[in-house]
CSV table of C-alpha atoms and ligand atoms in Angstrom, one decimal:
chain,number,residue,atom,x,y,z
A,1,MET,CA,-34.5,-9.8,-0.6
A,2,THR,CA,-37.2,-6.7,0.3
A,3,ALA,CA,-36.6,-3.9,-1.8
A,4,GLN,CA,-39.5,-1.8,-0.3
A,5,VAL,CA,-38.3,1.9,0.5
A,6,GLU,CA,-41.0,3.0,3.1
A,7,THR,CA,-40.5,7.0,1.6
A,8,GLY,CA,-44.1,8.0,3.5
A,9,SER,CA,-42.9,7.6,6.5
A,10,SER,CA,-40.8,10.5,8.5
A,11,PRO,CA,-37.5,8.8,9.6
A,12,GLN,CA,-37.3,10.9,12.4
A,13,ALA,CA,-40.4,9.9,14.2
A,14,PRO,CA,-39.8,8.3,17.5
A,15,GLU,CA,-39.3,4.9,17.9
A,16,PRO,CA,-41.3,3.0,20.7
A,17,GLU,CA,-39.1,1.8,23.2
A,18,GLU,CA,-40.4,-1.4,23.9
A,19,GLU,CA,-38.9,-1.7,20.7
A,20,SER,CA,-35.8,-3.9,20.5
A,21,LEU,CA,-32.9,-2.3,18.7
A,22,ALA,CA,-32.5,-6.2,17.0
A,23,ALA,CA,-36.3,-5.0,15.1
A,24,ARG,CA,-35.5,-1.5,14.8
A,25,LEU,CA,-32.5,-2.2,13.0
A,26,GLN,CA,-34.4,-4.6,10.4
A,27,ARG,CA,-36.8,-1.9,10.0
A,28,PHE,CA,-33.7,0.0,7.5
A,29,VAL,CA,-32.9,-3.0,5.4
A,30,GLY,CA,-34.7,-2.3,1.8
A,31,ARG,CA,-33.5,1.3,2.6
A,32,PRO,CA,-31.7,3.0,0.5
A,33,SER,CA,-28.3,4.6,2.3
A,34,ARG,CA,-27.9,7.2,0.9
A,35,PRO,CA,-28.9,9.6,-2.0
A,36,PRO,CA,-28.1,8.7,-5.7
A,37,VAL,CA,-24.9,10.2,-6.3
A,38,SER,CA,-24.0,11.1,-9.9
A,39,ALA,CA,-20.6,11.4,-10.9
A,40,ALA,CA,-18.8,14.8,-10.8
A,41,ASP,CA,-16.2,14.0,-13.8
A,42,PRO,CA,-16.9,12.0,-16.9
A,43,VAL,CA,-14.7,8.5,-17.1
A,44,ASN,CA,-11.4,9.9,-18.2
A,45,GLN,CA,-8.1,9.7,-19.1
A,46,PRO,CA,-6.2,12.2,-16.5
A,47,MET,CA,-7.8,10.1,-13.6
A,48,VAL,CA,-6.9,6.6,-15.3
A,49,ARG,CA,-3.5,6.8,-15.8
A,50,HIS,CA,-3.0,8.5,-11.8
A,51,TRP,CA,-4.8,5.5,-10.6
A,52,CYS,CA,-2.6,3.4,-13.0
A,53,GLU,CA,0.8,4.7,-11.5
A,54,ALA,CA,0.0,4.7,-7.8
A,55,ILE,CA,-1.6,0.9,-7.7
A,56,GLY,CA,1.6,-0.1,-10.4
A,57,ASP,CA,-0.6,-1.2,-13.4
A,58,GLY,CA,1.2,-1.0,-16.8
A,59,ASN,CA,-1.4,-2.2,-18.6
A,60,PRO,CA,-1.2,-0.3,-22.1
A,61,VAL,CA,-5.3,-1.0,-23.2
A,62,TYR,CA,-5.8,1.9,-19.7
A,63,THR,CA,-3.1,4.4,-20.5
A,64,ASP,CA,-1.9,3.8,-24.2
A,65,PRO,CA,-4.0,5.1,-27.0
A,66,GLN,CA,-2.0,3.1,-30.3
A,67,ALA,CA,-1.8,-0.3,-27.7
A,68,ALA,CA,-5.2,-0.2,-26.6
A,69,GLY,CA,-6.8,0.7,-30.1
A,70,ALA,CA,-5.0,-2.7,-31.4
A,71,SER,CA,-6.3,-4.8,-28.6
A,72,ARG,CA,-9.8,-6.2,-28.5
A,73,HIS,CA,-11.2,-3.8,-26.4
A,74,ARG,CA,-10.4,-1.5,-30.1
A,75,GLY,CA,-9.8,1.4,-27.5
A,76,LEU,CA,-8.8,3.0,-24.2
A,77,VAL,CA,-11.1,1.5,-21.0
A,78,ALA,CA,-10.6,1.7,-17.6
A,79,PRO,CA,-9.5,-0.3,-15.1
A,80,PRO,CA,-12.7,-2.1,-13.9
A,81,THR,CA,-11.8,-1.8,-10.4
A,82,MET,CA,-11.8,1.7,-10.7
A,83,LEU,CA,-15.8,1.4,-10.6
A,84,GLN,CA,-16.0,2.8,-7.1
A,85,VAL,CA,-13.4,6.0,-7.9
A,86,TRP,CA,-16.1,7.9,-10.1
A,87,ASN,CA,-18.6,8.1,-7.7
A,88,MET,CA,-16.8,9.0,-5.2
A,89,PRO,CA,-18.0,12.3,-3.0
A,90,GLY,CA,-15.0,14.9,-2.5
A,91,LEU,CA,-13.9,16.1,0.7
A,92,ARG,CA,-16.8,18.0,0.9
A,93,PRO,CA,-19.9,16.2,0.0
A,94,VAL,CA,-23.1,18.1,-0.7
A,95,PRO,CA,-24.9,17.0,2.7
A,96,PRO,CA,-27.9,15.1,2.6
A,97,LEU,CA,-31.5,16.4,3.1
A,98,PRO,CA,-33.5,15.4,6.5
A,99,GLY,CA,-34.4,11.3,5.8
A,100,GLU,CA,-31.8,10.9,2.8
A,101,ASP,CA,-29.0,9.8,5.0
A,102,GLN,CA,-30.9,5.8,6.0
A,103,LEU,CA,-27.5,5.1,7.0
A,104,GLY,CA,-26.2,7.3,8.9
A,105,GLU,CA,-29.3,7.3,10.8
A,106,LEU,CA,-28.3,3.7,11.4
A,107,ILE,CA,-25.1,4.0,12.5
A,108,GLY,CA,-26.1,7.2,15.0
A,109,ILE,CA,-28.4,4.2,16.6
A,110,LEU,CA,-26.2,1.3,17.0
A,111,ASP,CA,-23.5,4.7,18.2
A,112,GLN,CA,-26.6,5.2,21.0
A,113,ALA,CA,-26.8,1.8,21.9
A,114,GLY,CA,-23.2,1.3,22.2
A,115,TYR,CA,-21.8,-0.2,18.6
A,116,THR,CA,-19.5,2.8,18.8
A,117,ALA,CA,-16.3,0.9,16.4
A,118,ILE,CA,-17.0,-0.3,12.8
A,119,VAL,CA,-14.7,-1.3,10.2
A,120,ALA,CA,-15.1,-2.6,6.4
A,121,THR,CA,-14.9,-6.5,6.2
A,122,ASN,CA,-16.1,-8.1,2.6
A,123,CYS,CA,-15.9,-5.8,-1.0
A,124,GLU,CA,-17.1,-7.7,-3.4
A,125,GLN,CA,-17.8,-5.7,-7.2
A,126,GLU,CA,-19.2,-7.2,-10.5
A,127,TYR,CA,-18.7,-5.8,-14.3
A,128,ALA,CA,-20.8,-5.3,-16.7
A,129,ARG,CA,-18.8,-4.6,-18.6
A,130,TYR,CA,-15.4,-1.9,-19.3
A,131,LEU,CA,-16.0,1.7,-18.9
A,132,ARG,CA,-14.3,4.1,-21.1
A,133,PRO,CA,-13.1,7.8,-21.5
A,134,GLY,CA,-16.5,9.9,-21.9
A,135,ASP,CA,-19.0,7.5,-19.5
A,136,LEU,CA,-20.6,9.6,-17.3
A,137,LEU,CA,-21.7,6.9,-13.9
A,138,SER,CA,-24.3,7.3,-11.8
A,139,ALA,CA,-24.3,5.5,-7.9
A,140,THR,CA,-27.4,4.2,-6.2
A,141,SER,CA,-26.9,2.5,-2.7
A,142,MET,CA,-28.9,0.2,-0.5
A,143,ILE,CA,-29.1,-1.4,3.0
A,144,GLU,CA,-29.7,-5.1,1.4
A,145,ALA,CA,-29.2,-6.7,4.8
A,146,ILE,CA,-28.3,-6.4,8.9
A,147,SER,CA,-27.3,-10.0,10.2
A,148,GLU,CA,-28.6,-10.6,14.2
A,149,GLU,CA,-25.6,-9.9,16.8
A,150,LYS,CA,-22.9,-12.0,16.1
A,151,ARG,CA,-19.9,-12.2,18.5
A,152,THR,CA,-16.0,-12.0,17.1
A,153,ALA,CA,-13.2,-11.6,17.9
A,154,LEU,CA,-13.3,-7.6,18.4
A,155,GLY,CA,-16.0,-7.8,20.6
A,156,SER,CA,-20.6,-8.2,19.5
A,157,GLY,CA,-22.3,-6.2,16.7
A,158,TYR,CA,-23.7,-6.3,13.3
A,159,PHE,CA,-23.0,-7.3,10.0
A,160,ILE,CA,-24.2,-4.3,7.6
A,161,ASN,CA,-24.4,-5.0,4.0
A,162,LEU,CA,-25.0,-2.3,1.4
A,163,HIS,CA,-25.5,-3.2,-2.2
A,164,GLU,CA,-24.6,0.3,-4.7
A,165,THR,CA,-25.7,-0.5,-8.5
A,166,TYR,CA,-23.9,2.2,-11.2
A,167,THR,CA,-25.5,3.0,-14.4
A,168,ASP,CA,-24.2,4.9,-17.3
A,169,GLN,CA,-25.4,7.8,-18.9
A,170,ARG,CA,-28.1,5.4,-20.5
A,171,GLY,CA,-28.8,4.2,-16.9
A,172,GLU,CA,-27.6,0.7,-17.9
A,173,VAL,CA,-25.9,-1.0,-15.2
A,174,VAL,CA,-22.4,-1.1,-15.6
A,175,GLY,CA,-21.6,-2.8,-12.0
A,176,THR,CA,-22.2,-3.5,-8.6
A,177,MET,CA,-20.7,-3.8,-5.3
A,178,MET,CA,-21.6,-5.3,-2.5
A,179,LEU,CA,-19.4,-3.7,1.0
A,180,ARG,CA,-19.6,-5.2,4.7
A,181,VAL,CA,-19.2,-3.4,7.8
A,182,LEU,CA,-19.5,-4.7,11.6
A,183,LYS,CA,-20.3,-2.5,13.6
A,184,PHE,CA,-19.4,-3.2,16.9
A,185,ARG,CA,-19.0,-3.1,20.7
A,186,PRO,CA,-15.1,-2.7,21.2
A,187,ASN,CA,-13.9,-5.6,24.0
A,188,GLU,CA,-13.5,-4.5,27.5
A,189,ARG,CA,-10.4,-4.3,28.5
A,190,ALA,CA,-9.9,-6.9,31.4
A,191,GLU,CA,-10.1,-5.4,34.6
A,192,SER,CA,-7.3,-6.8,35.9
A,193,SER,CA,-5.5,-4.7,33.3
A,194,PRO,CA,-4.3,-1.7,34.4
A,195,PRO,CA,-5.5,1.5,33.0
A,196,ALA,CA,-4.4,2.7,29.9
A,197,ALA,CA,-1.4,4.6,29.7
A,198,PRO,CA,-2.8,8.2,27.8
A,199,PRO,CA,-1.3,7.9,24.5
A,200,ARG,CA,2.7,9.5,23.5
A,201,ARG,CA,3.5,10.9,20.8
A,202,PRO,CA,5.5,8.5,18.6
A,203,ARG,CA,9.2,7.7,19.1
A,204,PRO,CA,11.5,8.4,16.3
A,205,VAL,CA,12.9,4.8,15.4
A,206,VAL,CA,16.7,4.6,15.6
A,207,ASN,CA,18.9,3.3,14.0
A,208,ASP,CA,23.4,2.6,13.8
A,209,ASP,CA,23.0,5.5,10.8
A,210,ASN,CA,20.8,8.5,12.8
A,211,ARG,CA,21.8,7.6,16.4
A,212,PHE,CA,24.4,10.6,16.0
A,213,PHE,CA,21.3,13.0,15.1
A,214,TRP,CA,19.2,11.6,18.2
A,215,GLU,CA,22.1,11.8,20.8
A,216,GLY,CA,23.1,15.4,19.3
A,217,VAL,CA,19.2,16.4,20.0
A,218,GLY,CA,19.5,14.6,23.5
A,219,ARG,CA,22.6,17.6,23.7
A,220,GLY,CA,20.2,20.8,22.5
A,221,GLU,CA,22.3,19.7,18.9
A,222,LEU,CA,21.2,19.6,15.6
A,223,LEU,CA,23.8,17.7,13.8
A,224,ILE,CA,24.5,16.9,9.7
A,225,GLN,CA,25.8,13.9,7.9
A,226,ARG,CA,29.0,15.0,6.2
A,227,CYS,CA,30.5,13.1,4.0
A,228,THR,CA,33.8,13.2,4.5
A,229,GLY,CA,34.6,11.7,0.4
A,230,CYS,CA,33.4,14.8,-1.1
A,231,ALA,CA,32.0,17.2,2.4
A,232,ARG,CA,28.6,17.1,1.3
A,233,LEU,CA,26.0,17.6,3.6
A,234,ARG,CA,22.9,15.0,3.4
A,235,HIS,CA,19.7,14.8,5.6
A,236,PRO,CA,18.2,12.3,6.5
A,237,PRO,CA,21.1,10.2,7.5
A,238,ARG,CA,21.8,7.2,5.5
A,239,PRO,CA,25.4,4.8,5.4
A,240,MET,CA,27.0,5.9,1.7
A,241,CYS,CA,27.3,9.5,0.0
A,242,PRO,CA,24.9,9.6,-3.1
A,243,HIS,CA,27.4,11.6,-4.8
A,244,CYS,CA,30.7,9.6,-4.2
A,245,ARG,CA,29.5,6.7,-3.1
A,246,SER,CA,31.7,6.6,-0.1
A,247,LEU,CA,30.9,4.8,3.3
A,248,GLU,CA,33.2,7.2,5.8
A,249,TRP,CA,31.2,9.9,7.0
A,250,ASP,CA,31.4,13.0,10.2
A,251,THR,CA,28.6,15.6,11.1
A,252,ARG,CA,28.8,19.2,11.3
A,253,ARG,CA,26.6,20.7,13.5
A,254,SER,CA,24.2,22.6,12.3
A,255,GLY,CA,23.3,26.7,13.5
A,256,GLY,CA,19.8,26.1,13.5
A,257,ARG,CA,18.1,28.2,11.3
A,258,GLY,CA,16.8,27.9,8.3
A,259,THR,CA,13.3,29.2,6.0
A,260,VAL,CA,10.1,27.1,6.0
A,261,TYR,CA,10.3,25.4,2.5
A,262,SER,CA,7.4,23.7,2.8
A,263,TYR,CA,4.2,23.3,4.7
A,264,VAL,CA,1.4,21.4,6.0
A,265,ILE,CA,-1.3,21.6,8.0
A,266,PRO,CA,-3.0,18.1,9.2
A,267,HIS,CA,-6.4,18.1,9.4
A,268,HIS,CA,-7.9,15.1,9.5
A,269,PRO,CA,-8.4,12.3,11.3
A,270,PRO,CA,-7.6,13.4,14.3
A,271,VAL,CA,-4.0,11.1,16.3
A,272,PRO,CA,-4.5,11.5,19.8
A,273,PRO,CA,-1.5,13.1,21.0
A,274,PHE,CA,-1.1,16.0,18.9
A,275,THR,CA,-3.2,18.6,19.2
A,276,TYR,CA,-5.0,20.1,15.9
A,277,PRO,CA,-4.1,22.5,14.0
A,278,HIS,CA,-0.8,22.1,13.6
A,279,VAL,CA,2.1,22.4,11.3
A,280,VAL,CA,4.2,19.6,10.1
A,281,GLY,CA,7.2,21.9,8.3
A,282,LEU,CA,9.9,21.2,5.9
A,283,ILE,CA,12.7,22.9,7.1
A,284,GLU,CA,15.5,24.2,4.9
A,285,LEU,CA,18.9,24.7,6.8
A,286,VAL,CA,20.8,27.4,6.5
A,287,GLU,CA,23.9,24.7,5.9
A,288,GLY,CA,21.4,22.9,2.4
A,289,THR,CA,19.6,20.3,4.0
A,290,ARG,CA,16.1,19.8,4.9
A,291,LEU,CA,14.7,17.9,7.4
A,292,VAL,CA,10.7,17.5,8.8
A,293,SER,CA,9.7,19.3,12.0
A,294,ASN,CA,6.9,21.5,13.7
A,295,VAL,CA,6.7,25.2,13.2
A,296,ILE,CA,5.7,25.7,16.3
A,297,ASP,CA,4.7,29.1,18.7
A,298,ILE,CA,3.1,30.5,16.0
A,299,ASP,CA,-0.6,30.8,14.6
A,300,PRO,CA,-0.8,28.2,11.6
A,301,ALA,CA,-2.9,30.1,10.0
A,302,GLU,CA,0.5,32.8,10.3
A,303,VAL,CA,3.5,30.2,8.7
A,304,ARG,CA,4.5,31.1,5.5
A,305,ILE,CA,6.8,29.6,2.6
A,306,GLY,CA,10.4,30.7,3.0
A,307,MET,CA,9.6,32.5,6.7
A,308,PRO,CA,12.6,32.6,8.4
A,309,VAL,CA,12.4,29.6,11.5
A,310,GLU,CA,15.5,29.0,14.5
A,311,VAL,CA,15.4,25.3,15.9
A,312,CYS,CA,14.8,24.9,20.0
A,313,PHE,CA,14.7,21.6,21.7
A,314,ILE,CA,11.8,20.8,22.9
A,315,THR,CA,11.7,18.1,25.7
A,316,VAL,CA,8.3,16.4,25.0
A,317,ASP,CA,8.7,13.7,27.7
A,318,ASP,CA,11.0,11.7,29.8
A,319,GLU,CA,12.3,9.9,27.4
A,320,LEU,CA,11.9,11.6,24.0
A,321,VAL,CA,13.3,15.4,23.1
A,322,LEU,CA,12.3,16.8,19.2
A,323,PRO,CA,14.0,19.5,17.3
A,324,GLN,CA,11.3,22.1,16.7
A,325,PHE,CA,11.6,25.3,14.8
A,326,ARG,CA,10.0,28.5,15.7
A,327,PRO,CA,9.8,32.1,13.9
A,328,THR,CA,13.2,33.4,14.3
A,329,VAL,CA,13.1,36.1,17.2
A,330,GLY,CA,14.0,39.2,14.9
A,331,ASN,CA,11.2,37.7,12.5
A,332,ARG,CA,8.6,38.2,15.1
A,333,GLU,CA,9.4,41.4,16.3
A,334,ARG,CA,9.0,43.1,13.1
B,401,ZN,ZN1,30.3,12.1,-1.4
């Protein structure tokens, strides 16, 4: 592997047209893929604890100071597999200076050449030592290798190996990571296959427990499951009452009025056929149960927790009707 960094040549310079794609790609080998990243926070207990909870790692040397002190580590350590966590750039990373984003340029060249898809294929980490609370990491990343064009089941493309090096506050290497991605030209659809239908809104999964709900929606009714043992209402539908364990139930028709209990406005990644921005709301019905739906007929920026809403039934396509919520008329007129 060569590690020459061509800092002198302008990466913006137009490439000669006769240069092959493969040759253009190879010029990136050995270059930093992005500027070095310094961790925003030192290795710390709250992040370790959240990570262990999310992963389900109950090893006390990560979270219990007493147990960690009695272990061979003689104090808390971070899970080695958190190596990549500390230098994550966050949701709003500092934009790189011109020429610093070599990986971005490489990806752009492949995009323009028709290799528009990307998938991560391998990740290998090596750990030099355990990280401890207070360690402050920096990460550098290099474009280590780019393969010849390979045929894969996904399509033809190029494997790109990135090599990340993590160092601590003393500049000592604490770990490395090899990340391999395939940047590929998606397989063409067979010419005989019909053109792909436009994406449709996902279908609800209808089963014996919730069929009444969706059949009600089809009739323009919002039904709530009611335990006939203790008369409590519950949603989403399920076979057994969580209060009295009765398996007997009937339904009650909701008046369709409620309030926005909570909501989110998804932005990324955009998923067809949804249009953005839109509001995913948790609606608390007057009857007391809550359901997830959309808040429509309002600028998403105007949605507020607690605002009164009422149900409406939207025909999405010839198979799907959805209950959605819009501001109650009285509320809109005020
Ligand atoms: Zn009950």
